Amino acid sequence: MRYIIIGAGAVGGAIGGRLAEAGHEVALVARGAHYEALRTHGLRLMTSEGTRTHRLPTVDGPAALGELRPDDVLVLAVKTQDSEAALEAWGPAPVAGGGTAAERLPLVCAQNGVESPRIALRRFRRVYGVCVWLPATLVEPGAVSAAGAPLTGILHLGRHPHGTDETARRIAADLEKAHFEAPVVPDVARWQYAKLLGNLANAIEAVSGVLTSEEGLALFARVRAEGEAVLAAADIAYTGEEEQKRVRDNKIRFEPFDGSERGGGSSWQSLDRGTGTIEADYLNGEIVLLGRLHGVPTPLNELLQRLANTFARERRAAGSMPVAELVRLADEAVAFVQEERAPRP
């Protein structure tokens, strides 16, 4: 199978580079300065084993690849806010022998959140969800750091909305030869919702920096509890902490190559690169949406969604709001909702 990585940034670049190292045919899809760097200099992938440069076919859209092949696998690794545009471009792409990508090819959503597989299923017949557990950073155009060791990542994989099949098992086998663990599960959404709860911290990191202070960690605990209450009200199952620990414990250590501390997550990176967009609508915003549907107040996640979007739109510096200020705004948001919901005399 040939893997076409739609969005060869941090996660997509790590997956594509590792698959290429394992001998698989890979094509990268990128845009802007990253596209130019990949085309000119190749993908520079930094892992615990060293830095390697992979000169892989790189395109900015399906037309540049020509007719797709029946054995192609599309790996969607853009941020969720960019999914619709990517799916619109790739869905109608013709496949050799007849039909389109949306009709004939598997689409693997290797993204944060839970919304992209649902968006994809409107266009593509064969959609696979992935719970992405993969510490990676787009260091600069053309360069990706994947500092996990001994595994590069753990990628739970399954059909969306549920089930498994032979294609999922073949993809998983390829990933497992490429420094990943890739359990094939019939309930991948359960893992994705568990990851969603953890990703509620992304907006805190983006706005106020990496979570190291007691104040920041305490705020995240409140934000996560709000998310858990919403998932309970919506009757949505998610993997518990003990099961996650059993599966992941000691399999991935973060080993920065220069001895530096861990940088921010994917949302922090979006602000740091000044992209002008951020994925908060599909992380904290997913909790807000479910809260509104099921009558559960979500003032903390609403606040973080709004702040993250404001920081992205105004291109404010990542981590530039003091944690104490963020906590003050959070307390005010909760107090306002409590006052609104209090019985009136």
GROMACS .gro file of C-alpha atoms in nm:
model
  345
    1MET     CA    1   0.000   0.000   0.000
    2ARG     CA    2   0.109   0.356  -0.066
    3TYR     CA    3   0.045   0.602   0.217
    4ILE     CA    4  -0.054   0.956   0.119
    5ILE     CA    5  -0.008   1.180   0.423
    6ILE     CA    6  -0.252   1.470   0.388
    7GLY     CA    7  -0.101   1.723   0.626
    8ALA     CA    8   0.263   1.624   0.674
    9GLY     CA    9   0.316   1.842   0.981
   10ALA     CA   10   0.417   1.715   1.325
   11VAL     CA   11   0.198   1.404   1.347
   12GLY     CA   12   0.172   1.343   0.972
   13GLY     CA   13   0.545   1.397   0.920
   14ALA     CA   14   0.633   1.157   1.202
   15ILE     CA   15   0.400   0.887   1.069
   16GLY     CA   16   0.508   0.936   0.708
   17GLY     CA   17   0.877   0.948   0.789
   18ARG     CA   18   0.865   0.638   1.005
   19LEU     CA   19   0.666   0.446   0.741
   20ALA     CA   20   0.922   0.545   0.478
   21GLU     CA   21   1.205   0.424   0.703
   22ALA     CA   22   1.029   0.088   0.728
   23GLY     CA   23   1.032   0.058   0.349
   24HIS     CA   24   0.679   0.170   0.265
   25GLU     CA   25   0.594   0.396  -0.024
   26VAL     CA   26   0.491   0.738   0.108
   27ALA     CA   27   0.378   1.065  -0.049
   28LEU     CA   28   0.352   1.386   0.152
   29VAL     CA   29   0.094   1.662   0.114
   30ALA     CA   30   0.175   2.004   0.255
   31ARG     CA   31   0.137   2.373   0.181
   32GLY     CA   32   0.320   2.703   0.214
   33ALA     CA   33   0.674   2.721   0.343
   34HIS     CA   34   0.659   2.363   0.472
   35TYR     CA   35   0.568   2.237   0.123
   36GLU     CA   36   0.855   2.431  -0.031
   37ALA     CA   37   1.104   2.299   0.225
   38LEU     CA   38   0.989   1.938   0.181
   39ARG     CA   39   1.012   1.968  -0.197
   40THR     CA   40   1.354   2.129  -0.189
   41HIS     CA   41   1.532   1.962   0.100
   42GLY     CA   42   1.320   1.660   0.195
   43LEU     CA   43   1.167   1.571   0.532
   44ARG     CA   44   1.418   1.600   0.816
   45LEU     CA   45   1.291   1.364   1.088
   46MET     CA   46   1.455   1.377   1.430
   47THR     CA   47   1.405   1.076   1.657
   48SER     CA   48   1.590   0.918   1.948
   49GLU     CA   49   1.795   0.726   1.691
   50GLY     CA   50   1.922   1.038   1.519
   51THR     CA   51   1.824   1.266   1.233
   52ARG     CA   52   1.744   1.131   0.888
   53THR     CA   53   1.634   1.310   0.573
   54HIS     CA   54   1.367   1.146   0.359
   55ARG     CA   55   1.327   1.269   0.004
   56LEU     CA   56   0.967   1.172  -0.064
   57PRO     CA   57   0.722   1.277  -0.335
   58THR     CA   58   0.562   1.597  -0.205
   59VAL     CA   59   0.253   1.764  -0.350
   60ASP     CA   60   0.012   2.040  -0.258
   61GLY     CA   61  -0.300   1.858  -0.376
   62PRO     CA   62  -0.434   1.552  -0.559
   63ALA     CA   63  -0.388   1.692  -0.910
   64ALA     CA   64  -0.010   1.686  -0.867
   65LEU     CA   65  -0.016   1.312  -0.799
   66GLY     CA   66  -0.229   1.233  -1.100
   67GLU     CA   67  -0.462   0.934  -1.091
   68LEU     CA   68  -0.464   0.766  -0.751
   69ARG     CA   69  -0.403   0.393  -0.713
   70PRO     CA   70  -0.646   0.134  -0.576
   71ASP     CA   71  -0.390   0.040  -0.307
   72ASP     CA   72  -0.353   0.397  -0.177
   73VAL     CA   73  -0.430   0.479   0.186
   74LEU     CA   74  -0.516   0.841   0.263
   75VAL     CA   75  -0.397   0.952   0.608
   76LEU     CA   76  -0.570   1.274   0.712
   77ALA     CA   77  -0.340   1.452   0.959
   78VAL     CA   78  -0.441   1.816   0.923
   79LYS     CA   79  -0.594   2.000   1.219
   80THR     CA   80  -0.969   1.944   1.237
   81GLN     CA   81  -1.046   2.302   1.134
   82ASP     CA   82  -0.879   2.218   0.800
   83SER     CA   83  -1.050   1.882   0.748
   84GLU     CA   84  -1.342   2.003   0.538
   85ALA     CA   85  -1.120   2.173   0.280
   86ALA     CA   86  -0.889   1.870   0.258
   87LEU     CA   87  -1.179   1.626   0.219
   88GLU     CA   88  -1.339   1.847  -0.046
   89ALA     CA   89  -1.013   1.840  -0.243
   90TRP     CA   90  -0.933   1.470  -0.209
   91GLY     CA   91  -1.278   1.309  -0.216
   92PRO     CA   92  -1.340   1.357  -0.591
   93ALA     CA   93  -0.985   1.257  -0.694
   94PRO     CA   94  -1.003   0.983  -0.960
   95VAL     CA   95  -0.872   0.634  -0.889
   96ALA     CA   96  -0.723   0.408  -1.155
   97GLY     CA   97  -0.985   0.162  -1.277
   98GLY     CA   98  -1.276   0.395  -1.208
   99GLY     CA   99  -1.442   0.570  -0.920
  100THR     CA  100  -1.314   0.834  -0.680
  101ALA     CA  101  -1.109   0.839  -0.364
  102ALA     CA  102  -1.426   0.892  -0.159
  103GLU     CA  103  -1.582   0.582  -0.313
  104ARG     CA  104  -1.286   0.346  -0.317
  105LEU     CA  105  -1.001   0.440  -0.082
  106PRO     CA  106  -0.964   0.407   0.295
  107LEU     CA  107  -0.934   0.736   0.482
  108VAL     CA  108  -0.750   0.724   0.815
  109CYS     CA  109  -0.814   1.023   1.046
  110ALA     CA  110  -0.498   1.065   1.257
  111GLN     CA  111  -0.612   1.375   1.444
  112ASN     CA  112  -0.708   1.510   1.784
  113GLY     CA  113  -1.073   1.530   1.880
  114VAL     CA  114  -1.368   1.323   1.763
  115GLU     CA  115  -1.525   1.531   1.486
  116SER     CA  116  -1.310   1.465   1.178
  117PRO     CA  117  -1.417   1.101   1.126
  118ARG     CA  118  -1.779   1.216   1.141
  119ILE     CA  119  -1.711   1.494   0.887
  120ALA     CA  120  -1.529   1.244   0.667
  121LEU     CA  121  -1.811   0.991   0.674
  122ARG     CA  122  -2.031   1.238   0.487
  123ARG     CA  123  -1.798   1.200   0.186
  124PHE     CA  124  -1.594   0.881   0.225
  125ARG     CA  125  -1.735   0.529   0.244
  126ARG     CA  126  -1.442   0.379   0.438
  127VAL     CA  127  -1.335   0.591   0.733
  128TYR     CA  128  -1.098   0.486   1.011
  129GLY     CA  129  -1.043   0.667   1.338
  130VAL     CA  130  -0.712   0.686   1.519
  131CYS     CA  131  -0.642   0.780   1.879
  132VAL     CA  132  -0.311   0.962   1.836
  133TRP     CA  133  -0.064   0.924   2.122
  134LEU     CA  134   0.247   1.065   1.960
  135PRO     CA  135   0.473   1.342   2.098
  136ALA     CA  136   0.582   1.534   1.790
  137THR     CA  137   0.668   1.891   1.693
  138LEU     CA  138   0.701   2.074   1.365
  139VAL     CA  139   1.032   2.239   1.451
  140GLU     CA  140   1.058   2.449   1.136
  141PRO     CA  141   0.950   2.411   0.773
  142GLY     CA  142   1.070   2.072   0.658
  143ALA     CA  143   1.179   1.950   1.004
  144VAL     CA  144   0.980   1.732   1.244
  145SER     CA  145   1.085   1.612   1.589
  146ALA     CA  146   0.935   1.289   1.725
  147ALA     CA  147   1.095   1.250   2.066
  148GLY     CA  148   0.911   0.941   2.192
  149ALA     CA  149   1.117   0.633   2.283
  150PRO     CA  150   1.136   0.340   2.260
  151LEU     CA  151   0.809   0.366   2.064
  152THR     CA  152   0.748   0.674   1.853
  153GLY     CA  153   0.377   0.656   1.931
  154ILE     CA  154   0.073   0.445   2.011
  155LEU     CA  155  -0.204   0.464   1.754
  156HIS     CA  156  -0.528   0.284   1.840
  157LEU     CA  157  -0.706   0.220   1.511
  158GLY     CA  158  -1.055   0.109   1.408
  159ARG     CA  159  -1.341   0.163   1.166
  160HIS     CA  160  -1.562   0.465   1.222
  161PRO     CA  161  -1.814   0.457   1.381
  162HIS     CA  162  -1.720   0.109   1.507
  163GLY     CA  163  -1.575  -0.225   1.404
  164THR     CA  164  -1.257  -0.360   1.249
  165ASP     CA  165  -1.163  -0.512   0.915
  166GLU     CA  166  -0.870  -0.652   0.718
  167THR     CA  167  -0.763  -0.308   0.594
  168ALA     CA  168  -0.730  -0.184   0.952
  169ARG     CA  169  -0.521  -0.486   1.039
  170ARG     CA  170  -0.294  -0.435   0.735
  171ILE     CA  171  -0.241  -0.069   0.820
  172ALA     CA  172  -0.170  -0.159   1.182
  173ALA     CA  173   0.086  -0.420   1.074
  174ASP     CA  174   0.267  -0.159   0.865
  175LEU     CA  175   0.267   0.089   1.153
  176GLU     CA  176   0.402  -0.171   1.395
  177LYS     CA  177   0.701  -0.226   1.165
  178ALA     CA  178   0.763   0.149   1.181
  179HIS     CA  179   0.821   0.208   1.556
  180PHE     CA  180   0.453   0.240   1.650
  181GLU     CA  181   0.218   0.024   1.848
  182ALA     CA  182  -0.114   0.012   1.664
  183PRO     CA  183  -0.384  -0.187   1.845
  184VAL     CA  184  -0.686  -0.255   1.623
  185VAL     CA  185  -0.998  -0.204   1.832
  186PRO     CA  186  -1.371  -0.217   1.752
  187ASP     CA  187  -1.442   0.083   1.977
  188VAL     CA  188  -1.180   0.338   1.874
  189ALA     CA  189  -1.414   0.624   1.970
  190ARG     CA  190  -1.382   0.518   2.335
  191TRP     CA  191  -1.008   0.588   2.313
  192GLN     CA  192  -1.061   0.911   2.122
  193TYR     CA  193  -1.299   1.049   2.386
  194ALA     CA  194  -1.046   0.965   2.657
  195LYS     CA  195  -0.780   1.152   2.459
  196LEU     CA  196  -1.024   1.441   2.415
  197LEU     CA  197  -1.042   1.484   2.792
  198GLY     CA  198  -0.664   1.511   2.806
  199ASN     CA  199  -0.660   1.752   2.512
  200LEU     CA  200  -0.879   1.996   2.705
  201ALA     CA  201  -0.548   2.111   2.852
  202ASN     CA  202  -0.426   2.222   2.507
  203ALA     CA  203  -0.599   2.559   2.529
  204ILE     CA  204  -0.458   2.621   2.879
  205GLU     CA  205  -0.108   2.554   2.746
  206ALA     CA  206  -0.167   2.771   2.440
  207VAL     CA  207  -0.285   3.066   2.648
  208SER     CA  208  -0.067   3.033   2.960
  209GLY     CA  209   0.222   2.799   2.877
  210VAL     CA  210   0.318   2.441   2.957
  211LEU     CA  211   0.132   2.298   3.256
  212THR     CA  212   0.388   2.284   3.535
  213SER     CA  213   0.248   2.501   3.813
  214GLU     CA  214   0.007   2.379   4.081
  215GLU     CA  215  -0.233   2.658   3.980
  216GLY     CA  216  -0.236   2.544   3.618
  217LEU     CA  217  -0.275   2.177   3.704
  218ALA     CA  218  -0.559   2.255   3.944
  219LEU     CA  219  -0.736   2.453   3.672
  220PHE     CA  220  -0.698   2.164   3.429
  221ALA     CA  221  -0.851   1.927   3.687
  222ARG     CA  222  -1.158   2.153   3.698
  223VAL     CA  223  -1.176   2.175   3.318
  224ARG     CA  224  -1.147   1.797   3.285
  225ALA     CA  225  -1.413   1.739   3.553
  226GLU     CA  226  -1.646   1.960   3.351
  227GLY     CA  227  -1.573   1.742   3.046
  228GLU     CA  228  -1.632   1.421   3.237
  229ALA     CA  229  -1.969   1.550   3.361
  230VAL     CA  230  -2.071   1.629   3.002
  231LEU     CA  231  -1.968   1.285   2.871
  232ALA     CA  232  -2.162   1.122   3.155
  233ALA     CA  233  -2.474   1.326   3.072
  234ALA     CA  234  -2.437   1.233   2.704
  235ASP     CA  235  -2.385   0.865   2.795
  236ILE     CA  236  -2.057   0.855   2.602
  237ALA     CA  237  -1.811   0.587   2.710
  238TYR     CA  238  -1.438   0.655   2.730
  239THR     CA  239  -1.135   0.458   2.834
  240GLY     CA  240  -1.052   0.488   3.202
  241GLU     CA  241  -0.719   0.596   3.348
  242GLU     CA  242  -0.623   0.247   3.464
  243GLU     CA  243  -0.683   0.088   3.123
  244GLN     CA  244  -0.487   0.364   2.951
  245LYS     CA  245  -0.199   0.321   3.195
  246ARG     CA  246  -0.192  -0.056   3.139
  247VAL     CA  247  -0.169  -0.012   2.764
  248ARG     CA  248   0.079   0.279   2.755
  249ASP     CA  249   0.288   0.251   3.070
  250ASN     CA  250   0.664   0.272   3.005
  251LYS     CA  251   0.620   0.235   2.628
  252ILE     CA  252   0.684   0.600   2.541
  253ARG     CA  253   0.930   0.825   2.720
  254PHE     CA  254   0.976   1.183   2.609
  255GLU     CA  255   1.342   1.224   2.526
  256PRO     CA  256   1.420   1.573   2.389
  257PHE     CA  257   1.738   1.559   2.187
  258ASP     CA  258   1.890   1.882   2.316
  259GLY     CA  259   1.810   1.829   2.685
  260SER     CA  260   1.539   2.096   2.678
  261GLU     CA  261   1.207   2.072   2.857
  262ARG     CA  262   0.896   1.966   2.671
  263GLY     CA  263   0.741   2.233   2.454
  264GLY     CA  264   0.370   2.299   2.427
  265GLY     CA  265   0.121   2.071   2.254
  266SER     CA  266  -0.042   2.106   1.915
  267SER     CA  267  -0.250   2.414   2.004
  268TRP     CA  268   0.052   2.591   2.155
  269GLN     CA  269   0.244   2.511   1.836
  270SER     CA  270  -0.033   2.667   1.623
  271LEU     CA  271   0.001   2.993   1.815
  272ASP     CA  272   0.378   2.977   1.816
  273ARG     CA  273   0.380   2.946   1.436
  274GLY     CA  274   0.123   3.224   1.399
  275THR     CA  275  -0.109   3.018   1.178
  276GLY     CA  276  -0.413   3.231   1.266
  277THR     CA  277  -0.624   2.925   1.349
  278ILE     CA  278  -0.644   2.678   1.637
  279GLU     CA  279  -0.829   2.353   1.708
  280ALA     CA  280  -1.010   2.470   2.023
  281ASP     CA  281  -1.354   2.454   1.858
  282TYR     CA  282  -1.309   2.077   1.824
  283LEU     CA  283  -1.154   2.013   2.167
  284ASN     CA  284  -1.299   2.242   2.435
  285GLY     CA  285  -1.571   2.328   2.183
  286GLU     CA  286  -1.677   1.963   2.163
  287ILE     CA  287  -1.745   1.969   2.538
  288VAL     CA  288  -1.930   2.299   2.500
  289LEU     CA  289  -2.146   2.154   2.222
  290LEU     CA  290  -2.232   1.840   2.419
  291GLY     CA  291  -2.300   2.048   2.729
  292ARG     CA  292  -2.551   2.261   2.541
  293LEU     CA  293  -2.717   1.952   2.391
  294HIS     CA  294  -2.752   1.783   2.731
  295GLY     CA  295  -2.811   2.076   2.963
  296VAL     CA  296  -2.476   2.076   3.141
  297PRO     CA  297  -2.306   2.415   3.201
  298THR     CA  298  -1.950   2.435   3.068
  299PRO     CA  299  -1.820   2.781   3.165
  300LEU     CA  300  -1.454   2.676   3.187
  301ASN     CA  301  -1.441   2.512   2.847
  302GLU     CA  302  -1.637   2.801   2.695
  303LEU     CA  303  -1.380   3.044   2.836
  304LEU     CA  304  -1.085   2.843   2.704
  305GLN     CA  305  -1.244   2.802   2.362
  306ARG     CA  306  -1.304   3.176   2.337
  307LEU     CA  307  -0.958   3.274   2.462
  308ALA     CA  308  -0.776   3.027   2.237
  309ASN     CA  309  -0.963   3.152   1.932
  310THR     CA  310  -0.892   3.513   2.026
  311PHE     CA  311  -0.521   3.441   2.071
  312ALA     CA  312  -0.509   3.269   1.731
  313ARG     CA  313  -0.709   3.536   1.549
  314GLU     CA  314  -0.507   3.823   1.698
  315ARG     CA  315  -0.182   3.626   1.671
  316ARG     CA  316  -0.095   3.677   2.035
  317ALA     CA  317   0.215   3.509   2.169
  318ALA     CA  318   0.170   3.153   2.290
  319GLY     CA  319   0.166   3.125   2.669
  320SER     CA  320   0.156   3.502   2.721
  321MET     CA  321  -0.133   3.518   2.973
  322PRO     CA  322  -0.019   3.458   3.333
  323VAL     CA  323  -0.178   3.151   3.488
  324ALA     CA  324  -0.309   3.360   3.779
  325GLU     CA  325  -0.498   3.582   3.533
  326LEU     CA  326  -0.645   3.279   3.357
  327VAL     CA  327  -0.757   3.132   3.690
  328ARG     CA  328  -0.919   3.465   3.783
  329LEU     CA  329  -1.113   3.467   3.455
  330ALA     CA  330  -1.214   3.105   3.514
  331ASP     CA  331  -1.345   3.182   3.861
  332GLU     CA  332  -1.543   3.474   3.721
  333ALA     CA  333  -1.692   3.256   3.446
  334VAL     CA  334  -1.805   2.992   3.696
  335ALA     CA  335  -1.948   3.254   3.935
  336PHE     CA  336  -2.145   3.414   3.651
  337VAL     CA  337  -2.305   3.081   3.554
  338GLN     CA  338  -2.384   3.000   3.917
  339GLU     CA  339  -2.551   3.337   3.958
  340GLU     CA  340  -2.751   3.288   3.639
  341ARG     CA  341  -2.872   2.946   3.753
  342ALA     CA  342  -2.954   3.050   4.110
  343PRO     CA  343  -3.326   3.047   4.201
  344ARG     CA  344  -3.486   3.389   4.171
  345PRO     CA  345  -3.696   3.523   4.463
   0.00000   0.00000   0.00000
